[in-house]
Coordinates of C-alpha atoms in Angstrom, one line a residue:
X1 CA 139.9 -65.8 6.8
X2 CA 137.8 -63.0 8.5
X3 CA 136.7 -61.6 5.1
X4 CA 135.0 -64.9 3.6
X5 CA 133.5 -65.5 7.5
X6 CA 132.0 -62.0 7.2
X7 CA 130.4 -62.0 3.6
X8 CA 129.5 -65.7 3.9
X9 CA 127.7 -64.6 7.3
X10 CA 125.6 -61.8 5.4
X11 CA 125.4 -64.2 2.3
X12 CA 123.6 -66.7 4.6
X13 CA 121.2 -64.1 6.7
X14 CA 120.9 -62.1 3.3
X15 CA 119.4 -65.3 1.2
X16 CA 118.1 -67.0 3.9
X17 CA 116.0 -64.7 6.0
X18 CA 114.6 -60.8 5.5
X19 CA 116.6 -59.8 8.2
X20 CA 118.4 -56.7 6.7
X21 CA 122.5 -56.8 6.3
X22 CA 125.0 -55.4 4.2
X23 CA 125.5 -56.7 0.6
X24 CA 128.7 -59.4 0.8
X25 CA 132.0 -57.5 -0.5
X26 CA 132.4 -60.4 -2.6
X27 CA 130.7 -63.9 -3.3
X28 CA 133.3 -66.7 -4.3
X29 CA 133.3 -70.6 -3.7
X30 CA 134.5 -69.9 -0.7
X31 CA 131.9 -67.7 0.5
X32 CA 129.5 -69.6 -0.5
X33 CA 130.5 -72.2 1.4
X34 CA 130.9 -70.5 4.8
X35 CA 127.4 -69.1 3.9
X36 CA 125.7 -72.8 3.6
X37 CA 127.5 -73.6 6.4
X38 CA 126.4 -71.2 8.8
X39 CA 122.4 -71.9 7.1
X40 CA 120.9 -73.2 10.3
X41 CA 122.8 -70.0 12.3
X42 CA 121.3 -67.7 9.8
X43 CA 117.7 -69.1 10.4
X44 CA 117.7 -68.6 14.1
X45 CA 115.3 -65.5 14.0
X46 CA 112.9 -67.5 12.1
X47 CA 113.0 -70.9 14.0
X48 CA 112.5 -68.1 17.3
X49 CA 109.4 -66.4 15.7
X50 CA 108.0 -70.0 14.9
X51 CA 108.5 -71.2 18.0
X52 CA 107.1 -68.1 19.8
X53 CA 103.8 -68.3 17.7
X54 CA 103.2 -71.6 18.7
X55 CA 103.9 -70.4 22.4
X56 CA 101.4 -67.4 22.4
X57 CA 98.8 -69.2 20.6
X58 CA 98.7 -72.6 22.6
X59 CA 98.6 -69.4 26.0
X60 CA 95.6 -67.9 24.0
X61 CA 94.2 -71.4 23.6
X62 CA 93.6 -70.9 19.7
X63 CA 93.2 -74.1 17.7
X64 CA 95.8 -76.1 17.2
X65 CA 95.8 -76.4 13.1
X66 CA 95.7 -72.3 13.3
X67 CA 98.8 -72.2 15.3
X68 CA 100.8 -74.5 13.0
X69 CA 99.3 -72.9 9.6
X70 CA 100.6 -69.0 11.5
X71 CA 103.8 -70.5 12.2
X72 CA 104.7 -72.1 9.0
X73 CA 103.7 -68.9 7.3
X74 CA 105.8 -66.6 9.2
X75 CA 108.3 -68.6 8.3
X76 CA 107.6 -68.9 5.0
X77 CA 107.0 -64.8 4.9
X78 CA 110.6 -64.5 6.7
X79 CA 112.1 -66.6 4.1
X80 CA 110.4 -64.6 1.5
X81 CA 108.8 -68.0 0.1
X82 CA 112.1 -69.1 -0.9
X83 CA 112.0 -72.1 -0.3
X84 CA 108.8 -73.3 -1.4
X85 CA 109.1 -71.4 -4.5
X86 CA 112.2 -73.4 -4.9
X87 CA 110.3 -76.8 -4.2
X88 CA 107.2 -76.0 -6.6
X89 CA 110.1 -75.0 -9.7
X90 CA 111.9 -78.5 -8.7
X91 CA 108.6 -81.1 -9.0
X92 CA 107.7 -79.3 -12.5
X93 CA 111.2 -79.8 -13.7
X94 CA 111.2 -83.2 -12.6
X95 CA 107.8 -83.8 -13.9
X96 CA 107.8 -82.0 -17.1
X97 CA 110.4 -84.9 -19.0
X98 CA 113.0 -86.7 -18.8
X99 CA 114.9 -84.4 -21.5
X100 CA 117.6 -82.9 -19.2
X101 CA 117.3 -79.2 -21.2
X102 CA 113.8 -78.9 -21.3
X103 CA 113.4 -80.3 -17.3
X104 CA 115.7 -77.3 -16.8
X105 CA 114.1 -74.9 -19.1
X106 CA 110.8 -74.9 -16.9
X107 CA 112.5 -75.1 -13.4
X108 CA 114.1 -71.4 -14.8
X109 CA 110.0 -70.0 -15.8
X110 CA 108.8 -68.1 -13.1
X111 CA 105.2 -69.5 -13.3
X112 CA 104.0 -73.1 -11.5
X113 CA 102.1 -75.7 -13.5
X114 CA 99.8 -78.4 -12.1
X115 CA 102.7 -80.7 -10.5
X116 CA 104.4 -78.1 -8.6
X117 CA 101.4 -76.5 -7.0
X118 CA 100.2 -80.5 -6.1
X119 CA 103.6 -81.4 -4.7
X120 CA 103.8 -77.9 -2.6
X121 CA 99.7 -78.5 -1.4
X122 CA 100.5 -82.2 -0.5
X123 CA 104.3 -81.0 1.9
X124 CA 102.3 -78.2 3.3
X125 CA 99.5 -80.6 4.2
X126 CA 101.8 -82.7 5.9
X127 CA 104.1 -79.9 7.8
X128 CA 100.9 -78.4 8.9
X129 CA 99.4 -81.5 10.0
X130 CA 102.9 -82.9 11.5
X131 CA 102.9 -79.4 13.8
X132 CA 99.4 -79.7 14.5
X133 CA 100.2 -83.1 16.1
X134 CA 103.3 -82.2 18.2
X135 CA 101.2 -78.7 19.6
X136 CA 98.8 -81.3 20.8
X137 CA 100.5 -83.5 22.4
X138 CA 102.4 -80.7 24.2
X139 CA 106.1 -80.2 22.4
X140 CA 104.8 -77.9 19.4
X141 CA 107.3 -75.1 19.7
X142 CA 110.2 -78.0 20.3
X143 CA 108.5 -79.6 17.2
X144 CA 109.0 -76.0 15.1
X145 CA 112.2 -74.9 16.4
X146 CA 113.9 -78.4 15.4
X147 CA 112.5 -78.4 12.4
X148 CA 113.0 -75.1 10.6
X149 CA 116.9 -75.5 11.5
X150 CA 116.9 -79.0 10.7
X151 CA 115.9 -78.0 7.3
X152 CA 118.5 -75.5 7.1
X153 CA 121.2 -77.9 8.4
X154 CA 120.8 -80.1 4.8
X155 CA 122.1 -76.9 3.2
X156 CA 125.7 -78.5 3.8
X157 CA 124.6 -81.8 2.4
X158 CA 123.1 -80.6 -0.8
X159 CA 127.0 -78.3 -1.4
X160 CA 129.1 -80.9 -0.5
X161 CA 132.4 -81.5 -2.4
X162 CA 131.2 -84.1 -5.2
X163 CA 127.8 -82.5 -5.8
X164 CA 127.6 -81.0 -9.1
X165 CA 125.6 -78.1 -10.5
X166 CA 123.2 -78.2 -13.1
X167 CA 123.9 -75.1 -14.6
X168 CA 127.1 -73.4 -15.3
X169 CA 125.7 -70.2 -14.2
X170 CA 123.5 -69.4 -11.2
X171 CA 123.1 -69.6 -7.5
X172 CA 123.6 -73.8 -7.9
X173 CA 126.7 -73.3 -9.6
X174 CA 128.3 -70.5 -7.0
X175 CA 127.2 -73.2 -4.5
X176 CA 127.5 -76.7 -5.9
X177 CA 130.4 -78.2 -4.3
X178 CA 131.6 -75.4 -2.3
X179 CA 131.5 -77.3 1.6
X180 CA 134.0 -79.8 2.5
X181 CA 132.5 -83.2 3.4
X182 CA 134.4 -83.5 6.4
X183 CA 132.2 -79.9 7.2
X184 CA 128.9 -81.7 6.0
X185 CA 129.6 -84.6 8.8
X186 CA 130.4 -81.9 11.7
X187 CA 127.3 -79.9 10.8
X188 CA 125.4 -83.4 10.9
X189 CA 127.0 -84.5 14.0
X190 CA 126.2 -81.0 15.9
X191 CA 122.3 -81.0 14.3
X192 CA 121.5 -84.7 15.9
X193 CA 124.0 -83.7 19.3
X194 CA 121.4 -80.2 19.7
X195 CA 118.5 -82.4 18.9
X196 CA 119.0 -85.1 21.2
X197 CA 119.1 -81.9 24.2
X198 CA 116.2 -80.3 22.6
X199 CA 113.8 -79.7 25.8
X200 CA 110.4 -81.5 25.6
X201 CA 111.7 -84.4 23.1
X202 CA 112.9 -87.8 24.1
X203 CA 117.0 -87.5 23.1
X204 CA 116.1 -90.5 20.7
X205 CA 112.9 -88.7 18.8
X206 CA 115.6 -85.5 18.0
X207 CA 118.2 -87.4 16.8
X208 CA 115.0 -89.5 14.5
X209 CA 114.1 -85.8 13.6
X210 CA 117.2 -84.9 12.0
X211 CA 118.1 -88.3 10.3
X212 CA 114.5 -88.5 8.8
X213 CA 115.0 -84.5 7.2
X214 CA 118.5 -85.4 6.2
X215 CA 117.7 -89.1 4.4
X216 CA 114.3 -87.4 2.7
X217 CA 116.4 -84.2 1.3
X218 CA 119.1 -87.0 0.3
X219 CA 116.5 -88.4 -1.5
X220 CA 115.6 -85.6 -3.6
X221 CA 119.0 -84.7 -3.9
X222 CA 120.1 -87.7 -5.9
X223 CA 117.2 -87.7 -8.0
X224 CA 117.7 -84.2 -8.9
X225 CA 121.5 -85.2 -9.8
X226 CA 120.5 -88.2 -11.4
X227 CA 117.4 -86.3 -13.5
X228 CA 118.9 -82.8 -13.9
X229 CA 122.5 -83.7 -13.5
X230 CA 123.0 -81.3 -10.0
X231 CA 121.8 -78.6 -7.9
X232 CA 120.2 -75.3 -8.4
X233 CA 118.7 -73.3 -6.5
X234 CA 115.6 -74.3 -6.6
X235 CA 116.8 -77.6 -6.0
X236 CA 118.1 -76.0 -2.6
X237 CA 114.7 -75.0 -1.7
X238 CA 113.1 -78.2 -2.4
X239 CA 115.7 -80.4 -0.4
X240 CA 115.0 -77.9 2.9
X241 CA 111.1 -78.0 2.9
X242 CA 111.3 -81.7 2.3
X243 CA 113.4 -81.9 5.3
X244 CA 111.2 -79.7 7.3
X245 CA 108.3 -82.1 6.4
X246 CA 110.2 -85.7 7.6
X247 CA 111.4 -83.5 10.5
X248 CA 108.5 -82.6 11.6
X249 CA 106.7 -85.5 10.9
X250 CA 109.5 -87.5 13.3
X251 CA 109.0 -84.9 16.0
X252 CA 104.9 -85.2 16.1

């Protein structure tokens, strides 16, 4: 138990976040699932930095839109674009055809054709705007805290037993299925219990928070199984910025 705890722990930070750790000794379904799991945990350090960015620039009294835009993009930098790299590969697949193989062949190109780059513009738009709305009205670093673990949280949602992968090989595939659903519901359960005591937000508007990022990655998630046939990786990444999006956009 201690080894799949400790390598899913470093398979989580290591993924997730550029905070340095040791290579896993081994990656397994099992790992894999500790390491979605513990996706929110693993965030921590970049849900602090984006919270303490919006606290030193509301102090310096900088504008509110350049606060949100520095916050999303240290998190962004501290994820190593991940994510949104992730989203961008998922709306060309989706929008390329409705041929399974090829939808796939052009979420694997590393470049981003016309409907990625729209779709990430049009959720950076909105998470910017969403933050910009909660820093003036007082509960920005709440707003950015909540939302970058909320978005992690989903993690659990998108691996849960009954999920398929796409791919037989990849990161989808080591991860597809690998968290228990009765895991999934605890991680919900102790998301909307944190959000409901998050300081600054009526109990009502963090629990709305983390239903809204949960029900828009849903949404994503069973079109991607329905288009592509399961998760990948970059199916991973679109499912958390979506969530960061409804998140925030609940907690302006």
């Amino acid at each position: 138990m201690t080894l799949p705890l400790s390598d899913g722990i470093r398979l989580a930070v290591g993924t997730l976040t550029t905070v340095p750790v040791p290579a896993p000794r081994r990656i397994d379904r099992r790992v894999a699932g500790v390491a979605m799991t513990l996706g929110p945990l693993a965030s921590i350090p970049l849900a602090a930095v984006a919270g303490l960015i919006v606290a030193g620039g509301v102090a310096l009294g900088l504008p509110a839109l350049a606060v949100a835009a520095l916050a999303l993009g240290a998190v962004a930098l501290g994820s190593r674009g991940l994510h949104l790299d992730g989203l961008a590969d998922t709306a060309d697949g989706l929008g390329a055809s409705y041929d399974r193989a090829k939808a796939l062949d052009v979420m694997r190109r590393g470049d981003s054709g016309p409907t990625g780059v729209a779709t990430l513009l049009f959720v950076l738009l909105v998470q910017t705007g969403a933050l910009t709305g909660a820093i003036a009205h007082g509960h920005g670093i709440a707003a950015a805290v909540l939302s970058v673990l909320c978005g992690r949280c989903v993690l659990s949602l998108c691996c849960a037993r009954g999920v398929p992968s796409a791919r037989p090989e990849g990161l989808g595939a080591t991860v597809a299925g690998s968290v228990p659903i009765l895991v999934t519901a605890v991680v919900f359960v102790l998301a909307a219990g944190c959000a409901a005591l998050t300081p600054g937000l009526p109990w009502w508007r963090g629990v709305l928070a983390v239903a809204l990022g949960y029900a828009a990655a849903a949404v994503l998630l069973a079109r991607c199984v329905q288009r592509i046939g399961g998760v990948t990786g970059d199916v991973l990444g679109g499912c958390v910025e979506v969530a960061v999006a409804a998140a925030l956009l609940a907690a302006a």
